Amino acid sequence: MNKLLGPALTLPAVTFIAVGFVLPVLILLSEAVTVNGAFSLSPLIGFFRDPGSVEVFWRTIRLSGLVTLTSAVVGYATALAIVDSSPSARGRLIGTLILPLMVSPVARTYAWVVVLGRTGLVNLVVVGLGLSPEPLRLLFTETAVFIGLVQLLLPLMVLSLVSALENIPADVVPAARVLGAGWFTTFFKVTLPLTREGLVIGGTLVFTGALTAYITPAILGGSKVLMLETLLYQRIRVTNDIAAAGVIAIILVVLSITANVLLKRVAGGRSQ
Amino acid sequence: MMPRWLRWAILALVMIFLIGPFFVIAAAALHGGETLAFPPKDLTLKWVWKVFEVESFRASFGLSILLAIGGTALALVLGVPAAYALDRFRPKGSEAIRLMVTAPIIVPGIIVGLALLRYLVIPVDLPMIAALFVAHTALLIPYAVRVVSASLANLRVDIEEAAVLLGCSRIGAFVRVTLPNIKSGIFAAFILGFVTSFNQVPISLFLAGPGVSTLPIDMLWFMEFTYDPSVAALSALLALMSMAVVLVAERLLGFSRYV
């Protein structure tokens, strides 16, 4: 009986996702490689021949990479500081990291409009201290998008590094120190290799998060600093160019799946 | 071990960076002037009241709540049996099934919304609300399966077998033995699903139009032509609401274990 019951119980969920999700997405992706119903690579070639699109493509990759790198460095320092704290403080700090993750990204991102705007906090300080005669233009720049993305995604990195650090056997680091390794040697030879998995998981979450972010570039970048998702939105809403949308969709899906497959390789490699 | 001062400095800076903007936005919401400013002058609550007076916010808030509750409930109805079957029976093609039920997390939401609009709403003449409901449910199934799977993995199989040996039916054993034991997992999945759906933007972007919109989408449109502090007031209210939900969930069942 179990032979039938197993598939039967998964059938509703699988059917729902197949019809309401996978099928429409596959049709959309096929738009990128068809012209008038016949196979053609011209939409793909067209996208990469258009300098504007290529610029957005590289900006998305560059910003996502930069956000991931920054999150890794800042996240590591934060995770080490959290793991060093007392157990009760640790719980509270982790709670504080989860809290912003649960708040609407629109609200979180809009906060930066207030901080970075012409009459915002940063300009108040800059003009007040006489560092600049007039308010700096901070909104609708890559810097603003970068700051917004780091704030949005940093908690994911810290959380996965904290759990990786907690899994290191308690006496490994003291042992290295007793045997004469300095702080840097211990970190690079012991701690870092033992938490590689957590770093990769956090890195994948942050990278794909930045890659597929819509709200942050939409609010803080506007039409001046487009990323792939905001470009896709524009292509549909302004020119209704479904082929271009299909191409961007393929790029996004391929990049996300690649990142996730790499993640599974690295994360699964050790536990199995 | 890092020096105490360094630890405190790092934690203080990071927490200010992560949490600080919320205080800034709450303060900006109270500004008495007509534009966004920080620090606020002539404190007032008028922008907070304005939020409640905007007709479209009331409608979109209602739709968002409806989608979040309905979508999560349906995702659980579909996801719990799937998680149970994957954990207990390991049917043929488990890997493929698992891949299928986690696919909605991997594919960027904006693509899903556009695909549903083009190939479901337009050809079948499906109402937008139904499409939003399908999209949100599909997105939430992976969360339901993952969180419930984690609870099931921590539950011993033999208590259910014992119930069956003692004369309980299979379904009876599931309802009376397994379900009560995974209920905090299901509750956590519900909270996680609710918050995920309520805050979701990309998937709803193309499925919302005049008259049918979720709250975050409505906020995005509103922002484009509003420069007064009412958007800040709404953001602050939303932040407070989500934080309240999370704090209550944390108190009740240690929610952070499941995230």
Short mmCIF file of N, CA and C in Angstrom, two decimals, chain A residues 1-2 5-7 9-10 12-14 16-22 24-25 27-29 31 74 77-78 80-82 84-85 93-94 96-108 110-115 119-121 124 147 150-151 154-155 173 177 183 212 214-215 218-219 229 232-233 236-237 240 242 245 248-250 252-253 256-257 260 264, chain B residues 1-2 7 10-11 14-15 17-19 21-22 24-25 28 36-39 74 78-79 81-82 84-86 89 91 97 99-101 103-112 114-120 133-134 137-138 141-142 170 192 195 199 201-202 205-206 208 216 219-221 223 226 228 231-232 235-236 238-239 242-243 246-247 255-256 259:
data_model
loop_
_atom_site.label_atom_id
_atom_site.label_comp_id
_atom_site.label_asym_id
_atom_site.label_seq_id
_atom_site.Cartn_x
_atom_site.Cartn_y
_atom_site.Cartn_z
N MET A 1 0.82 -1.19 0.00
CA MET A 1 0.00 0.00 0.00
C MET A 1 0.87 1.26 0.00
N ASN A 2 1.95 1.17 0.79
CA ASN A 2 2.82 2.35 0.89
C ASN A 2 3.39 2.77 -0.45
N LEU A 5 0.74 4.99 -1.72
CA LEU A 5 0.40 6.09 -0.83
C LEU A 5 1.43 7.21 -0.93
N GLY A 6 2.71 6.83 -1.02
CA GLY A 6 3.77 7.83 -1.07
C GLY A 6 3.57 8.80 -2.21
N PRO A 7 3.56 8.30 -3.46
CA PRO A 7 3.35 9.22 -4.59
C PRO A 7 2.01 9.93 -4.51
N LEU A 9 0.36 11.01 -1.99
CA LEU A 9 0.36 12.15 -1.07
C LEU A 9 1.14 13.34 -1.63
N THR A 10 2.12 13.05 -2.48
CA THR A 10 2.90 14.17 -3.02
C THR A 10 2.25 14.71 -4.30
N PRO A 12 -0.76 16.03 -5.15
CA PRO A 12 -1.41 17.35 -5.22
C PRO A 12 -0.40 18.50 -5.27
N ALA A 13 0.61 18.45 -4.41
CA ALA A 13 1.61 19.54 -4.38
C ALA A 13 2.36 19.59 -5.70
N VAL A 14 2.78 18.41 -6.20
CA VAL A 14 3.56 18.36 -7.43
C VAL A 14 2.72 18.87 -8.61
N PHE A 16 0.13 20.90 -8.53
CA PHE A 16 -0.10 22.33 -8.37
C PHE A 16 1.09 23.12 -8.88
N ILE A 17 2.28 22.71 -8.47
CA ILE A 17 3.48 23.45 -8.88
C ILE A 17 3.74 23.28 -10.37
N ALA A 18 3.48 22.07 -10.89
CA ALA A 18 3.72 21.83 -12.31
C ALA A 18 2.85 22.73 -13.18
N VAL A 19 1.57 22.79 -12.85
CA VAL A 19 0.63 23.55 -13.69
C VAL A 19 0.71 25.05 -13.40
N GLY A 20 0.76 25.40 -12.11
CA GLY A 20 0.67 26.80 -11.76
C GLY A 20 2.01 27.49 -11.72
N PHE A 21 3.09 26.75 -12.00
CA PHE A 21 4.40 27.36 -11.83
C PHE A 21 5.38 26.95 -12.92
N VAL A 22 5.71 25.68 -12.95
CA VAL A 22 6.78 25.23 -13.84
C VAL A 22 6.41 25.45 -15.31
N PRO A 24 4.11 27.52 -16.92
CA PRO A 24 4.16 28.90 -17.42
C PRO A 24 5.59 29.44 -17.50
N VAL A 25 6.41 29.11 -16.50
CA VAL A 25 7.79 29.63 -16.51
C VAL A 25 8.56 29.06 -17.71
N ILE A 27 7.35 28.09 -20.57
CA ILE A 27 6.90 28.75 -21.81
C ILE A 27 7.57 30.12 -21.94
N LEU A 28 7.62 30.85 -20.82
CA LEU A 28 8.24 32.18 -20.86
C LEU A 28 9.71 32.07 -21.28
N LEU A 29 10.41 31.09 -20.69
CA LEU A 29 11.83 30.94 -21.02
C LEU A 29 12.00 30.60 -22.49
N GLU A 31 10.45 31.77 -24.89
CA GLU A 31 10.33 32.98 -25.71
C GLU A 31 11.70 33.55 -26.08
N VAL A 74 32.17 41.55 6.56
CA VAL A 74 31.46 42.11 7.72
C VAL A 74 30.74 41.00 8.50
N ALA A 77 33.13 38.98 10.77
CA ALA A 77 33.47 39.71 12.00
C ALA A 77 32.29 39.66 12.97
N THR A 78 31.08 39.89 12.44
CA THR A 78 29.90 39.90 13.29
C THR A 78 29.64 38.53 13.89
N LEU A 80 31.75 36.09 14.43
CA LEU A 80 32.75 35.80 15.46
C LEU A 80 32.39 36.51 16.77
N ALA A 81 31.97 37.78 16.64
CA ALA A 81 31.61 38.54 17.84
C ALA A 81 30.39 37.93 18.52
N ILE A 82 29.44 37.44 17.74
CA ILE A 82 28.24 36.85 18.34
C ILE A 82 28.57 35.53 19.04
N ASP A 84 31.31 34.66 20.33
CA ASP A 84 32.10 34.94 21.53
C ASP A 84 31.26 35.43 22.70
N SER A 85 30.01 35.83 22.43
CA SER A 85 29.19 36.39 23.50
C SER A 85 28.64 35.28 24.40
N LEU A 93 21.00 38.44 20.29
CA LEU A 93 21.60 39.01 19.08
C LEU A 93 21.05 38.32 17.83
N ILE A 94 20.89 36.99 17.90
CA ILE A 94 20.36 36.27 16.74
C ILE A 94 18.92 36.72 16.47
N THR A 96 17.77 39.63 17.06
CA THR A 96 17.84 40.95 16.44
C THR A 96 18.21 40.87 14.96
N LEU A 97 18.92 39.80 14.58
CA LEU A 97 19.26 39.63 13.17
C LEU A 97 18.06 39.16 12.37
N ILE A 98 17.21 38.33 13.01
CA ILE A 98 16.07 37.76 12.29
C ILE A 98 14.97 38.81 12.12
N LEU A 99 14.85 39.68 13.11
CA LEU A 99 13.79 40.69 13.09
C LEU A 99 13.72 41.48 11.77
N PRO A 100 14.82 42.11 11.34
CA PRO A 100 14.72 42.86 10.08
C PRO A 100 14.37 42.00 8.88
N LEU A 101 14.76 40.71 8.91
CA LEU A 101 14.43 39.82 7.79
C LEU A 101 12.93 39.67 7.61
N MET A 102 12.19 39.87 8.71
CA MET A 102 10.75 39.65 8.66
C MET A 102 9.99 40.93 8.32
N VAL A 103 10.71 42.05 8.25
CA VAL A 103 10.05 43.32 7.96
C VAL A 103 9.99 43.52 6.45
N SER A 104 8.88 44.06 5.98
CA SER A 104 8.70 44.30 4.56
C SER A 104 9.92 44.98 3.93
N PRO A 105 10.49 44.39 2.89
CA PRO A 105 11.65 45.01 2.24
C PRO A 105 11.34 46.41 1.71
N VAL A 106 10.09 46.66 1.38
CA VAL A 106 9.73 48.01 0.91
C VAL A 106 9.97 49.01 2.04
N ALA A 107 9.51 48.65 3.23
CA ALA A 107 9.71 49.53 4.38
C ALA A 107 11.19 49.67 4.71
N ARG A 108 11.92 48.55 4.65
CA ARG A 108 13.35 48.58 4.98
C ARG A 108 14.11 49.45 4.00
N TYR A 110 12.83 51.82 2.06
CA TYR A 110 12.40 53.21 2.10
C TYR A 110 13.12 53.98 3.20
N ALA A 111 13.48 53.27 4.26
CA ALA A 111 14.23 53.92 5.34
C ALA A 111 15.49 54.59 4.79
N TRP A 112 16.10 53.97 3.78
CA TRP A 112 17.33 54.56 3.22
C TRP A 112 17.05 55.82 2.42
N VAL A 113 15.82 55.95 1.90
CA VAL A 113 15.47 57.20 1.22
C VAL A 113 15.56 58.34 2.23
N VAL A 114 15.09 58.05 3.45
CA VAL A 114 15.12 59.07 4.50
C VAL A 114 16.56 59.34 4.93
N VAL A 115 17.36 58.30 4.99
CA VAL A 115 18.74 58.47 5.46
C VAL A 115 19.60 59.15 4.39
N THR A 119 17.54 65.90 2.14
CA THR A 119 17.41 66.47 3.48
C THR A 119 17.57 65.38 4.53
N GLY A 120 18.22 64.29 4.15
CA GLY A 120 18.34 63.15 5.05
C GLY A 120 19.48 63.26 6.05
N LEU A 121 19.63 62.19 6.81
CA LEU A 121 20.59 62.17 7.91
C LEU A 121 22.02 62.40 7.44
N LEU A 124 22.62 65.92 6.33
CA LEU A 124 22.58 66.79 7.50
C LEU A 124 23.97 66.89 8.12
N ILE A 147 24.36 49.91 -0.62
CA ILE A 147 24.08 49.99 0.81
C ILE A 147 22.76 49.28 1.14
N VAL A 150 23.21 45.46 0.96
CA VAL A 150 23.97 44.90 2.08
C VAL A 150 23.09 44.82 3.33
N GLN A 151 22.33 45.89 3.58
CA GLN A 151 21.49 45.87 4.77
C GLN A 151 20.42 44.77 4.66
N LEU A 154 22.75 41.10 4.58
CA LEU A 154 23.79 40.76 5.56
C LEU A 154 23.32 39.76 6.63
N PRO A 155 22.09 39.91 7.18
CA PRO A 155 21.67 38.95 8.21
C PRO A 155 21.74 37.49 7.75
N VAL A 173 40.09 25.47 18.43
CA VAL A 173 40.76 26.77 18.39
C VAL A 173 41.73 26.95 19.56
N ARG A 177 45.89 27.55 19.45
CA ARG A 177 46.57 28.65 20.14
C ARG A 177 47.64 28.12 21.08
N TRP A 183 46.78 34.59 16.17
CA TRP A 183 45.37 34.77 15.86
C TRP A 183 45.11 34.57 14.36
N THR A 212 18.53 38.80 -7.75
CA THR A 212 17.10 38.81 -8.05
C THR A 212 16.37 39.89 -7.26
N TYR A 214 14.47 43.15 -6.55
CA TYR A 214 13.73 44.11 -7.35
C TYR A 214 13.53 45.41 -6.59
N ILE A 215 13.09 45.29 -5.33
CA ILE A 215 12.68 46.47 -4.58
C ILE A 215 13.83 47.46 -4.38
N ALA A 218 14.77 49.28 -7.48
CA ALA A 218 13.64 50.09 -7.93
C ALA A 218 13.53 51.37 -7.11
N ILE A 219 13.70 51.26 -5.79
CA ILE A 219 13.53 52.45 -4.94
C ILE A 219 14.80 53.29 -4.88
N GLU A 229 16.38 42.78 -12.86
CA GLU A 229 14.95 42.68 -12.59
C GLU A 229 14.21 43.97 -12.93
N LEU A 232 13.92 44.14 -16.65
CA LEU A 232 12.85 43.26 -17.15
C LEU A 232 11.50 43.96 -17.00
N TYR A 233 11.29 44.55 -15.82
CA TYR A 233 10.02 45.22 -15.56
C TYR A 233 9.80 46.33 -16.59
N ILE A 236 8.89 45.15 -20.13
CA ILE A 236 7.50 44.73 -20.29
C ILE A 236 6.56 45.93 -20.21
N ARG A 237 6.75 46.78 -19.19
CA ARG A 237 5.79 47.85 -18.98
C ARG A 237 5.92 48.99 -20.00
N ASN A 240 6.75 46.48 -23.84
CA ASN A 240 6.09 45.19 -23.98
C ASN A 240 6.90 44.22 -24.84
N ILE A 242 8.43 41.03 -25.09
CA ILE A 242 8.41 39.75 -24.38
C ILE A 242 9.67 38.94 -24.64
N ALA A 245 12.27 40.14 -22.29
CA ALA A 245 11.94 39.65 -20.96
C ALA A 245 12.32 38.19 -20.82
N ILE A 248 16.11 37.96 -20.33
CA ILE A 248 16.51 38.31 -18.96
C ILE A 248 16.10 37.20 -18.00
N ALA A 249 14.90 36.64 -18.23
CA ALA A 249 14.43 35.55 -17.37
C ALA A 249 15.39 34.38 -17.43
N ILE A 250 15.83 34.02 -18.65
CA ILE A 250 16.77 32.89 -18.79
C ILE A 250 18.07 33.20 -18.04
N LEU A 252 18.55 35.16 -15.48
CA LEU A 252 18.32 35.10 -14.04
C LEU A 252 18.19 33.66 -13.56
N VAL A 253 17.41 32.86 -14.31
CA VAL A 253 17.19 31.48 -13.88
C VAL A 253 18.50 30.69 -13.94
N SER A 256 20.74 31.77 -11.04
CA SER A 256 20.26 31.28 -9.74
C SER A 256 20.45 29.78 -9.60
N ILE A 257 20.12 29.04 -10.67
CA ILE A 257 20.25 27.58 -10.57
C ILE A 257 21.71 27.19 -10.43
N ASN A 260 22.73 27.73 -6.94
CA ASN A 260 22.16 26.74 -6.03
C ASN A 260 22.77 25.36 -6.19
N LYS A 264 24.76 23.20 -3.38
CA LYS A 264 24.46 21.82 -2.99
C LYS A 264 25.72 20.97 -3.03
N MET B 1 39.09 34.05 20.24
CA MET B 1 38.62 35.08 21.17
C MET B 1 39.11 36.45 20.73
N MET B 2 38.20 37.36 20.59
CA MET B 2 38.62 38.71 20.24
C MET B 2 38.50 39.61 21.46
N ARG B 7 34.83 43.37 20.08
CA ARG B 7 33.56 42.67 19.94
C ARG B 7 32.40 43.65 20.03
N ILE B 10 32.19 46.01 16.95
CA ILE B 10 31.61 45.37 15.77
C ILE B 10 30.11 45.21 15.92
N LEU B 11 29.69 44.67 17.08
CA LEU B 11 28.26 44.42 17.27
C LEU B 11 27.47 45.72 17.22
N VAL B 14 27.28 47.06 13.52
CA VAL B 14 26.42 46.25 12.65
C VAL B 14 24.96 46.41 13.05
N MET B 15 24.69 46.41 14.35
CA MET B 15 23.30 46.53 14.78
C MET B 15 22.73 47.92 14.43
N PHE B 17 23.63 49.65 11.88
CA PHE B 17 23.41 49.60 10.43
C PHE B 17 22.12 48.85 10.09
N LEU B 18 21.88 47.74 10.83
CA LEU B 18 20.71 46.91 10.50
C LEU B 18 19.41 47.47 11.08
N ILE B 19 19.47 47.99 12.30
CA ILE B 19 18.25 48.39 13.00
C ILE B 19 18.04 49.90 12.94
N PRO B 21 18.06 52.30 10.68
CA PRO B 21 17.12 52.90 9.73
C PRO B 21 15.66 52.85 10.18
N PHE B 22 15.30 51.82 10.97
CA PHE B 22 13.92 51.75 11.45
C PHE B 22 13.59 52.92 12.37
N VAL B 24 15.11 55.79 12.30
CA VAL B 24 15.09 56.98 11.46
C VAL B 24 13.74 57.12 10.78
N ILE B 25 13.21 56.01 10.28
CA ILE B 25 11.96 56.10 9.55
C ILE B 25 10.80 56.39 10.49
N ALA B 28 11.04 60.04 11.12
CA ALA B 28 10.64 60.83 9.95
C ALA B 28 9.12 60.85 9.79
N LEU B 36 9.91 64.82 3.38
CA LEU B 36 10.69 63.95 4.24
C LEU B 36 11.83 64.72 4.86
N ALA B 37 12.06 64.54 6.16
CA ALA B 37 13.20 65.19 6.78
C ALA B 37 13.62 64.45 8.03
N PHE B 38 14.89 64.56 8.33
CA PHE B 38 15.40 64.00 9.56
C PHE B 38 16.46 64.95 10.10
N PRO B 39 16.52 65.30 11.38
CA PRO B 39 15.54 64.91 12.41
C PRO B 39 14.20 65.64 12.23
N LEU B 74 -3.41 26.98 2.04
CA LEU B 74 -3.41 26.01 0.93
C LEU B 74 -2.04 25.36 0.77
N LEU B 78 -1.34 21.33 0.91
CA LEU B 78 -0.63 20.58 -0.13
C LEU B 78 0.73 20.10 0.37
N GLY B 79 1.37 20.92 1.19
CA GLY B 79 2.75 20.66 1.58
C GLY B 79 2.91 19.63 2.69
N PRO B 81 1.11 16.83 3.49
CA PRO B 81 1.12 15.45 3.00
C PRO B 81 2.39 15.13 2.21
N ALA B 82 2.83 16.09 1.39
CA ALA B 82 4.04 15.86 0.59
C ALA B 82 5.25 15.65 1.49
N TYR B 84 5.22 14.67 4.56
CA TYR B 84 5.02 13.41 5.28
C TYR B 84 5.42 12.23 4.39
N ALA B 85 4.94 12.24 3.15
CA ALA B 85 5.25 11.13 2.24
C ALA B 85 6.75 11.06 1.97
N LEU B 86 7.39 12.22 1.77
CA LEU B 86 8.82 12.23 1.47
C LEU B 86 9.61 11.70 2.66
N PHE B 89 7.76 7.54 3.46
CA PHE B 89 7.70 6.48 2.45
C PHE B 89 8.85 6.54 1.46
N PRO B 91 9.15 7.75 -1.57
CA PRO B 91 8.67 7.12 -2.81
C PRO B 91 9.71 7.22 -3.92
N ILE B 97 10.90 14.79 -6.87
CA ILE B 97 9.76 15.43 -6.20
C ILE B 97 10.26 16.58 -5.32
N LEU B 99 12.95 18.28 -5.69
CA LEU B 99 13.39 19.37 -6.56
C LEU B 99 12.20 20.20 -7.02
N MET B 100 11.13 19.47 -7.39
CA MET B 100 9.92 20.11 -7.88
C MET B 100 9.32 21.02 -6.80
N VAL B 101 9.20 20.50 -5.57
CA VAL B 101 8.54 21.32 -4.55
C VAL B 101 9.44 22.41 -3.99
N ALA B 103 11.40 24.15 -6.26
CA ALA B 103 11.66 25.01 -7.43
C ALA B 103 11.19 26.45 -7.23
N PRO B 104 10.00 26.67 -6.66
CA PRO B 104 9.53 28.06 -6.57
C PRO B 104 10.45 28.98 -5.78
N ILE B 105 11.30 28.44 -4.91
CA ILE B 105 12.22 29.31 -4.18
C ILE B 105 13.36 29.74 -5.09
N ILE B 106 13.77 28.84 -5.99
CA ILE B 106 14.96 29.11 -6.80
C ILE B 106 14.66 30.07 -7.95
N VAL B 107 13.47 29.94 -8.55
CA VAL B 107 13.14 30.78 -9.71
C VAL B 107 12.72 32.17 -9.23
N PRO B 108 13.36 33.23 -9.75
CA PRO B 108 13.02 34.58 -9.32
C PRO B 108 11.54 34.90 -9.51
N GLY B 109 10.95 35.52 -8.49
CA GLY B 109 9.52 35.76 -8.46
C GLY B 109 8.98 36.56 -9.63
N ILE B 110 9.77 37.54 -10.09
CA ILE B 110 9.27 38.43 -11.13
C ILE B 110 8.94 37.64 -12.40
N ILE B 111 9.74 36.58 -12.64
CA ILE B 111 9.53 35.74 -13.82
C ILE B 111 8.24 34.96 -13.68
N VAL B 112 8.00 34.45 -12.45
CA VAL B 112 6.79 33.67 -12.20
C VAL B 112 5.56 34.54 -12.44
N LEU B 114 5.23 37.23 -14.29
CA LEU B 114 5.06 37.52 -15.72
C LEU B 114 4.54 36.30 -16.47
N ALA B 115 5.10 35.13 -16.15
CA ALA B 115 4.69 33.89 -16.84
C ALA B 115 3.22 33.61 -16.56
N LEU B 116 2.79 33.77 -15.31
CA LEU B 116 1.39 33.50 -15.00
C LEU B 116 0.48 34.48 -15.72
N LEU B 117 0.90 35.74 -15.79
CA LEU B 117 0.09 36.74 -16.48
C LEU B 117 -0.09 36.36 -17.96
N ARG B 118 1.02 36.01 -18.60
CA ARG B 118 1.00 35.75 -20.04
C ARG B 118 0.30 34.47 -20.41
N TYR B 119 0.56 33.40 -19.65
CA TYR B 119 0.15 32.08 -20.12
C TYR B 119 -0.95 31.45 -19.27
N LEU B 120 -1.42 32.18 -18.25
CA LEU B 120 -2.53 31.64 -17.47
C LEU B 120 -3.67 32.65 -17.43
N PHE B 133 -3.28 34.32 -6.08
CA PHE B 133 -3.45 33.24 -5.11
C PHE B 133 -2.60 32.03 -5.51
N VAL B 134 -2.64 31.66 -6.80
CA VAL B 134 -1.83 30.54 -7.29
C VAL B 134 -0.34 30.82 -7.09
N THR B 137 0.65 30.77 -3.38
CA THR B 137 0.62 29.41 -2.84
C THR B 137 1.85 28.63 -3.33
N ALA B 138 2.12 28.72 -4.64
CA ALA B 138 3.26 27.98 -5.19
C ALA B 138 4.55 28.41 -4.49
N ILE B 141 4.71 26.79 -0.86
CA ILE B 141 4.81 25.33 -0.68
C ILE B 141 6.22 24.91 -0.23
N PRO B 142 7.30 25.43 -0.85
CA PRO B 142 8.63 25.02 -0.41
C PRO B 142 8.87 25.30 1.08
N ARG B 170 -4.51 4.14 9.82
CA ARG B 170 -3.37 4.95 9.37
C ARG B 170 -3.67 6.45 9.50
N LEU B 192 5.94 31.81 9.04
CA LEU B 192 6.94 32.10 8.01
C LEU B 192 6.27 32.35 6.66
N VAL B 195 4.36 35.78 6.67
CA VAL B 195 5.26 36.93 6.54
C VAL B 195 5.83 37.00 5.12
N ASN B 199 4.98 40.17 2.61
CA ASN B 199 6.04 41.08 2.20
C ASN B 199 6.43 40.92 0.73
N VAL B 201 7.02 41.04 -3.09
CA VAL B 201 6.79 42.02 -4.14
C VAL B 201 6.95 41.43 -5.55
N PRO B 202 8.14 40.86 -5.89
CA PRO B 202 8.39 40.51 -7.29
C PRO B 202 7.30 39.64 -7.91
N LEU B 205 4.23 41.67 -8.87
CA LEU B 205 4.42 42.88 -9.67
C LEU B 205 3.54 42.93 -10.91
N PHE B 206 3.55 41.83 -11.69
CA PHE B 206 2.81 41.84 -12.95
C PHE B 206 1.36 41.40 -12.77
N ALA B 208 -0.63 42.59 -10.45
CA ALA B 208 -1.43 43.61 -9.80
C ALA B 208 -1.74 44.71 -10.81
N PRO B 216 2.36 45.94 -0.46
CA PRO B 216 3.69 46.44 -0.84
C PRO B 216 3.73 47.03 -2.25
N MET B 219 2.26 50.39 -2.14
CA MET B 219 3.22 51.33 -1.55
C MET B 219 4.23 51.81 -2.58
N LEU B 220 4.71 50.86 -3.41
CA LEU B 220 5.69 51.23 -4.45
C LEU B 220 5.11 52.27 -5.39
N TRP B 221 3.84 52.08 -5.79
CA TRP B 221 3.22 53.06 -6.69
C TRP B 221 3.04 54.39 -6.00
N MET B 223 4.69 55.65 -3.62
CA MET B 223 5.97 56.34 -3.43
C MET B 223 6.37 57.19 -4.62
N THR B 226 4.47 60.51 -4.22
CA THR B 226 4.24 61.09 -2.91
C THR B 226 5.58 61.35 -2.24
N ASP B 228 5.58 63.28 0.75
CA ASP B 228 5.36 63.66 2.15
C ASP B 228 5.66 62.46 3.06
N VAL B 231 4.48 57.94 3.54
CA VAL B 231 5.07 56.65 3.21
C VAL B 231 5.96 56.16 4.36
N ALA B 232 6.67 57.12 4.97
CA ALA B 232 7.49 56.76 6.13
C ALA B 232 6.60 56.25 7.25
N SER B 235 5.56 52.75 6.38
CA SER B 235 6.69 51.84 6.55
C SER B 235 6.91 51.53 8.02
N ALA B 236 6.85 52.57 8.85
CA ALA B 236 7.05 52.37 10.28
C ALA B 236 5.97 51.47 10.86
N LEU B 238 4.24 49.18 9.26
CA LEU B 238 4.47 47.81 8.79
C LEU B 238 5.58 47.14 9.57
N ALA B 239 6.67 47.91 9.80
CA ALA B 239 7.80 47.35 10.53
C ALA B 239 7.35 46.93 11.93
N SER B 242 5.23 43.67 11.68
CA SER B 242 6.00 42.44 11.49
C SER B 242 6.78 42.08 12.74
N MET B 243 7.35 43.11 13.39
CA MET B 243 8.13 42.82 14.58
C MET B 243 7.25 42.22 15.67
N VAL B 246 6.62 38.57 14.86
CA VAL B 246 7.79 37.73 15.10
C VAL B 246 8.04 37.57 16.60
N LEU B 247 7.90 38.65 17.36
CA LEU B 247 8.15 38.55 18.81
C LEU B 247 7.16 37.61 19.47
N PHE B 255 10.48 30.65 17.50
CA PHE B 255 10.36 30.74 16.05
C PHE B 255 11.71 30.70 15.34
N SER B 256 12.74 31.34 15.94
CA SER B 256 14.01 31.50 15.21
C SER B 256 14.66 30.16 14.87
N VAL B 259 13.64 29.37 11.12
CA VAL B 259 13.87 30.27 9.99
C VAL B 259 15.07 29.82 9.16
#
